[in-house]
Amino acid sequence: MHRTAALAAAVLLAVAAAVPAVPATASPAPQRAEKPTLPRGLFLTVSGAENTWIRGVLLRCSPEPSGPHPDAAGACAALDEARGDLDGLRGEPHPCTKQYDPVTVSATGVWRGRPTAWHKTFPNACELAAATGAVFRF
């Protein structure tokens, strides 16, 4: 039994020697809460009645118009003129038929550093184009 106790003590000493010593005052580095980053640009979508189809594109206006939007410069100019207020877009007024085939648009992300989340349904694609111009023309 004396031999078993001595063997157990030797094993504990060997294990203790293998584990690196940590000072008693050391504590793990505090975890910094990372500030969530906002997406750069606006993700624009257009969808058909009852979401039968959907298209989307990223528009970046800062520092200069870019992204896969086919008319990024025109869309950014329209947003600048409306000061980022999508309800205030001047659009390209023109007559439209009264056909009802609704389209819903949305803009989500950041415009000129300001978070943006907006959506609206128009009676048809012609009304959408008349109200929003180049912004949702993709």
Coordinates of N, CA and C in Angstrom, one line a residue:
M1 N 0.8 -1.2 0.0 CA 0.0 0.0 0.0 C 0.9 1.3 0.0
H2 N 2.0 1.2 0.8 CA 2.9 2.3 0.8 C 3.5 2.6 -0.6
R3 N 3.7 1.5 -1.3 CA 4.3 1.5 -2.6 C 3.3 2.2 -3.6
T4 N 2.0 1.9 -3.4 CA 0.9 2.5 -4.3 C 0.8 4.0 -4.1
A5 N 0.9 4.4 -2.8 CA 0.8 5.8 -2.5 C 2.0 6.6 -3.1
A6 N 3.2 6.0 -3.0 CA 4.4 6.6 -3.5 C 4.3 6.7 -5.1
L7 N 3.8 5.7 -5.7 CA 3.6 5.7 -7.2 C 2.6 6.7 -7.6
A8 N 1.5 6.9 -6.9 CA 0.5 7.9 -7.2 C 1.1 9.3 -7.0
A9 N 1.9 9.5 -6.0 CA 2.5 10.8 -5.7 C 3.4 11.1 -6.9
A10 N 4.2 10.1 -7.3 CA 5.1 10.4 -8.4 C 4.4 10.7 -9.7
V11 N 3.3 10.1 -10.0 CA 2.5 10.4 -11.2 C 1.9 11.8 -11.1
L12 N 1.4 12.2 -10.0 CA 0.9 13.5 -9.8 C 2.0 14.6 -10.0
L13 N 3.2 14.3 -9.5 CA 4.3 15.3 -9.6 C 4.7 15.4 -11.1
A14 N 4.7 14.3 -11.8 CA 5.0 14.3 -13.2 C 4.0 15.1 -14.1
V15 N 2.7 14.9 -13.8 CA 1.6 15.6 -14.5 C 1.7 17.1 -14.1
A16 N 2.0 17.4 -12.9 CA 2.1 18.8 -12.5 C 3.2 19.5 -13.2
A17 N 4.3 18.8 -13.3 CA 5.5 19.4 -14.0 C 5.2 19.6 -15.5
A18 N 4.4 18.8 -16.1 CA 4.1 18.9 -17.5 C 3.2 20.1 -17.8
V19 N 2.4 20.5 -16.9 CA 1.4 21.6 -17.1 C 2.1 22.9 -16.8
P20 N 2.1 23.9 -17.7 CA 2.8 25.2 -17.5 C 2.1 25.9 -16.4
A21 N 2.9 26.6 -15.6 CA 2.4 27.4 -14.5 C 1.8 28.7 -15.0
V22 N 0.7 29.1 -14.4 CA 0.0 30.3 -14.7 C 0.0 31.2 -13.5
P23 N 0.5 32.4 -13.5 CA 0.4 33.2 -12.3 C -1.0 33.4 -11.8
A24 N -1.1 33.5 -10.5 CA -2.5 33.6 -9.9 C -3.2 34.9 -10.3
T25 N -2.4 35.9 -10.7 CA -3.1 37.2 -11.0 C -3.5 37.3 -12.5
A26 N -3.0 36.3 -13.3 CA -3.3 36.4 -14.7 C -4.8 36.0 -14.9
S27 N -5.4 36.7 -15.8 CA -6.8 36.4 -16.1 C -6.9 36.4 -17.6
P28 N -7.9 35.7 -18.2 CA -8.0 35.7 -19.7 C -8.3 37.2 -20.1
A29 N -7.8 37.4 -21.3 CA -8.0 38.8 -21.9 C -9.5 39.0 -22.1
P30 N -9.9 40.2 -21.7 CA -11.4 40.5 -21.9 C -11.8 40.5 -23.3
Q31 N -12.9 39.9 -23.6 CA -13.5 39.9 -25.0 C -14.1 41.2 -25.3
R32 N -13.6 41.8 -26.4 CA -14.2 43.1 -26.8 C -15.4 42.8 -27.6
A33 N -16.4 43.5 -27.3 CA -17.6 43.4 -28.2 C -17.4 44.2 -29.5
E34 N -17.3 43.5 -30.6 CA -17.1 44.1 -31.8 C -18.3 44.8 -32.3
K35 N -18.1 46.0 -32.8 CA -19.2 46.8 -33.3 C -19.7 46.2 -34.6
P36 N -21.0 45.9 -34.7 CA -21.4 45.3 -36.0 C -21.2 46.3 -37.1
T37 N -20.7 45.8 -38.2 CA -20.5 46.6 -39.4 C -21.7 46.6 -40.3
L38 N -22.0 47.8 -40.8 CA -23.2 47.9 -41.7 C -22.7 47.6 -43.1
P39 N -23.6 47.0 -43.9 CA -23.2 46.7 -45.3 C -22.9 48.0 -46.0
R40 N -22.0 48.0 -46.9 CA -21.7 49.2 -47.7 C -22.5 49.2 -48.9
G41 N -23.4 50.2 -49.0 CA -24.3 50.4 -50.1 C -25.7 50.0 -49.8
L42 N -26.5 50.0 -50.9 CA -27.9 49.6 -50.8 C -28.1 48.4 -51.6
F43 N -28.8 47.4 -51.0 CA -29.2 46.3 -51.7 C -30.7 46.6 -52.2
L44 N -30.9 46.7 -53.5 CA -32.2 47.0 -54.1 C -32.8 45.8 -54.6
T45 N -34.1 45.6 -54.4 CA -34.8 44.5 -54.9 C -36.1 44.9 -55.6
V46 N -36.5 44.2 -56.6 CA -37.8 44.4 -57.3 C -38.4 43.0 -57.3
S47 N -39.7 42.8 -56.9 CA -40.4 41.5 -57.0 C -41.8 41.7 -57.6
G48 N -42.2 40.7 -58.3 CA -43.5 40.7 -58.9 C -44.6 40.3 -57.9
A49 N -45.8 40.3 -58.5 CA -47.0 40.0 -57.7 C -46.9 38.6 -57.0
E50 N -47.2 38.6 -55.7 CA -47.1 37.4 -54.9 C -45.7 36.7 -55.0
N51 N -44.7 37.6 -55.2 CA -43.3 37.1 -55.2 C -43.1 36.0 -56.3
T52 N -43.7 36.1 -57.4 CA -43.5 35.1 -58.5 C -42.1 35.2 -59.1
W53 N -41.5 36.4 -58.9 CA -40.1 36.6 -59.4 C -39.5 37.7 -58.6
I54 N -38.2 37.7 -58.5 CA -37.5 38.7 -57.8 C -36.1 39.0 -58.4
R55 N -35.7 40.3 -58.4 CA -34.4 40.7 -58.9 C -33.7 41.5 -57.8
G56 N -32.4 41.5 -57.7 CA -31.8 42.3 -56.8 C -30.4 42.7 -57.3
V57 N -29.9 43.9 -56.8 CA -28.6 44.4 -57.2 C -28.1 45.3 -56.1
L58 N -26.8 45.3 -56.0 CA -26.1 46.2 -55.0 C -25.7 47.5 -55.6
L59 N -26.1 48.6 -54.9 CA -25.7 49.9 -55.4 C -24.8 50.6 -54.4
R60 N -23.7 51.0 -54.8 CA -22.8 51.8 -53.9 C -22.6 53.2 -54.5
C61 N -22.8 54.2 -53.6 CA -22.7 55.6 -54.0 C -21.5 56.3 -53.4
S62 N -20.9 55.7 -52.4 CA -19.8 56.4 -51.8 C -18.6 55.5 -51.8
P63 N -17.4 55.9 -52.1 CA -17.0 57.3 -52.4 C -17.5 57.8 -53.8
E64 N -17.7 56.8 -54.7 CA -18.2 57.2 -56.0 C -19.2 56.1 -56.4
P65 N -20.1 56.4 -57.4 CA -21.0 55.3 -57.9 C -20.3 54.1 -58.4
S66 N -20.8 52.9 -57.9 CA -20.2 51.7 -58.3 C -21.1 50.5 -58.0
G67 N -20.7 49.3 -58.3 CA -21.5 48.1 -58.0 C -22.0 47.6 -59.3
P68 N -22.8 46.5 -59.2 CA -23.3 45.9 -60.4 C -24.6 46.6 -61.0
H69 N -25.0 47.6 -60.4 CA -26.2 48.3 -60.9 C -25.9 48.9 -62.3
P70 N -26.7 48.6 -63.3 CA -26.4 49.0 -64.7 C -26.3 50.6 -64.9
D71 N -26.9 51.4 -64.0 CA -26.8 52.8 -64.1 C -26.5 53.4 -62.7
A72 N -25.4 53.0 -62.1 CA -25.0 53.4 -60.8 C -25.0 54.9 -60.7
A73 N -24.4 55.5 -61.6 CA -24.2 57.0 -61.6 C -25.6 57.7 -61.6
G74 N -26.5 57.2 -62.5 CA -27.8 57.8 -62.5 C -28.6 57.6 -61.3
A75 N -28.5 56.3 -60.7 CA -29.3 56.0 -59.5 C -28.7 56.8 -58.3
C76 N -27.4 56.9 -58.2 CA -26.8 57.7 -57.1 C -27.2 59.2 -57.2
A77 N -27.2 59.7 -58.4 CA -27.6 61.1 -58.6 C -29.0 61.3 -58.2
A78 N -29.9 60.4 -58.5 CA -31.3 60.5 -58.1 C -31.5 60.5 -56.6
L79 N -30.7 59.6 -56.0 CA -30.8 59.5 -54.5 C -30.2 60.7 -53.9
D80 N -29.1 61.2 -54.4 CA -28.5 62.5 -53.9 C -29.5 63.6 -54.0
E81 N -30.2 63.7 -55.1 CA -31.1 64.8 -55.3 C -32.3 64.7 -54.3
A82 N -32.7 63.5 -53.9 CA -33.7 63.3 -53.0 C -33.2 63.2 -51.5
R83 N -31.9 63.4 -51.4 CA -31.2 63.4 -50.1 C -31.4 62.0 -49.4
G84 N -31.5 61.0 -50.2 CA -31.6 59.6 -49.6 C -33.0 59.2 -49.3
D85 N -34.0 60.1 -49.5 CA -35.4 59.8 -49.2 C -36.0 59.2 -50.4
L86 N -36.2 57.9 -50.3 CA -36.7 57.2 -51.5 C -38.1 57.6 -51.8
D87 N -38.9 58.0 -50.9 CA -40.2 58.6 -51.2 C -40.1 59.9 -51.9
G88 N -39.0 60.6 -51.8 CA -38.8 61.9 -52.4 C -38.1 61.8 -53.8
L89 N -38.0 60.6 -54.4 CA -37.4 60.5 -55.7 C -38.2 61.3 -56.7
R90 N -37.6 62.0 -57.6 CA -38.3 62.7 -58.6 C -38.8 61.8 -59.7
G91 N -38.1 60.8 -60.0 CA -38.5 59.8 -61.0 C -38.5 60.4 -62.4
E92 N -39.2 59.8 -63.3 CA -39.3 60.2 -64.7 C -40.8 60.1 -65.1
P93 N -41.6 61.1 -64.7 CA -43.0 61.1 -64.9 C -43.4 60.8 -66.4
H94 N -44.3 59.9 -66.6 CA -44.8 59.6 -67.9 C -46.2 58.9 -67.7
P95 N -47.0 58.9 -68.7 CA -48.3 58.2 -68.6 C -48.2 56.7 -68.6
C96 N -49.0 56.1 -67.8 CA -49.0 54.6 -67.7 C -50.5 54.1 -67.8
T97 N -50.6 52.9 -68.2 CA -51.9 52.3 -68.3 C -52.4 52.0 -66.8
K98 N -53.6 51.6 -66.7 CA -54.2 51.3 -65.4 C -54.1 49.8 -65.1
Q99 N -53.4 49.1 -65.9 CA -53.2 47.6 -65.7 C -52.7 47.4 -64.2
Y100 N -53.3 46.4 -63.5 CA -52.9 46.1 -62.2 C -52.0 44.8 -62.2
D101 N -50.7 45.0 -62.0 CA -49.8 43.9 -62.0 C -48.7 44.4 -61.0
P102 N -49.0 44.3 -59.7 CA -48.1 45.0 -58.7 C -46.7 44.5 -58.7
V103 N -45.8 45.5 -58.4 CA -44.4 45.2 -58.2 C -44.0 45.8 -56.8
T104 N -43.2 45.1 -56.1 CA -42.8 45.6 -54.8 C -41.3 45.9 -54.8
V105 N -40.8 47.0 -54.3 CA -39.4 47.3 -54.3 C -38.9 47.5 -52.9
S106 N -37.6 47.3 -52.7 CA -37.1 47.6 -51.4 C -35.6 48.1 -51.5
A107 N -35.2 48.8 -50.5 CA -33.8 49.3 -50.4 C -33.4 49.1 -49.0
T108 N -32.3 48.3 -48.8 CA -31.8 48.0 -47.5 C -30.3 48.1 -47.5
G109 N -29.8 48.8 -46.4 CA -28.4 48.9 -46.3 C -28.0 50.3 -45.8
V110 N -27.0 50.9 -46.4 CA -26.5 52.2 -46.0 C -26.3 53.1 -47.2
W111 N -26.9 54.3 -47.0 CA -26.7 55.3 -48.0 C -26.0 56.5 -47.4
R112 N -24.8 56.8 -47.9 CA -24.0 57.9 -47.4 C -23.8 57.9 -45.9
G113 N -23.6 56.6 -45.4 CA -23.4 56.4 -43.9 C -24.6 56.3 -43.1
R114 N -25.8 56.5 -43.7 CA -27.0 56.4 -42.9 C -27.8 55.1 -43.2
P115 N -28.1 54.3 -42.1 CA -28.9 53.1 -42.3 C -30.2 53.3 -43.0
T116 N -30.5 52.5 -44.0 CA -31.8 52.6 -44.7 C -32.5 51.3 -44.8
A117 N -33.8 51.4 -44.6 CA -34.7 50.2 -44.8 C -36.0 50.8 -45.3
W118 N -36.3 50.5 -46.6 CA -37.5 51.1 -47.2 C -38.1 50.0 -48.2
H119 N -39.4 50.0 -48.3 CA -40.1 49.2 -49.3 C -41.4 49.8 -49.7
K120 N -41.9 49.6 -50.9 CA -43.1 50.1 -51.4 C -43.6 49.3 -52.5
T121 N -45.0 49.2 -52.6 CA -45.6 48.5 -53.7 C -46.2 49.4 -54.7
F122 N -46.0 49.2 -56.0 CA -46.5 50.1 -57.1 C -47.5 49.2 -57.9
P123 N -48.5 49.9 -58.4 CA -49.6 49.1 -59.2 C -49.0 48.3 -60.4
N124 N -47.9 48.8 -61.0 CA -47.3 48.1 -62.1 C -45.9 48.6 -62.4
A125 N -45.2 48.0 -63.2 CA -43.8 48.4 -63.5 C -43.7 49.8 -64.1
C126 N -44.7 50.2 -64.9 CA -44.6 51.5 -65.5 C -44.7 52.6 -64.4
E127 N -45.6 52.4 -63.4 CA -45.7 53.3 -62.3 C -44.5 53.4 -61.5
L128 N -43.8 52.2 -61.3 CA -42.6 52.2 -60.6 C -41.5 53.0 -61.3
A129 N -41.4 52.8 -62.6 CA -40.4 53.6 -63.4 C -40.7 55.1 -63.4
A130 N -41.9 55.4 -63.5 CA -42.3 56.8 -63.4 C -42.0 57.5 -62.1
A131 N -42.1 56.7 -61.0 CA -41.8 57.3 -59.7 C -40.4 57.2 -59.2
T132 N -39.6 56.2 -59.7 CA -38.3 56.0 -59.2 C -37.2 56.2 -60.2
G133 N -37.5 56.3 -61.4 CA -36.5 56.6 -62.4 C -35.4 55.5 -62.5
A134 N -34.1 55.9 -62.5 CA -33.0 55.0 -62.6 C -32.7 54.1 -61.4
V135 N -33.2 54.4 -60.3 CA -32.9 53.7 -59.1 C -33.2 52.2 -59.1
F136 N -34.5 51.9 -59.6 CA -34.9 50.5 -59.6 C -34.9 50.0 -61.1
R137 N -34.2 50.6 -62.0 CA -34.1 50.1 -63.4 C -32.9 49.2 -63.5
F138 N -33.2 48.0 -63.2 CA -32.1 47.0 -63.4 C -32.7 45.6 -63.7

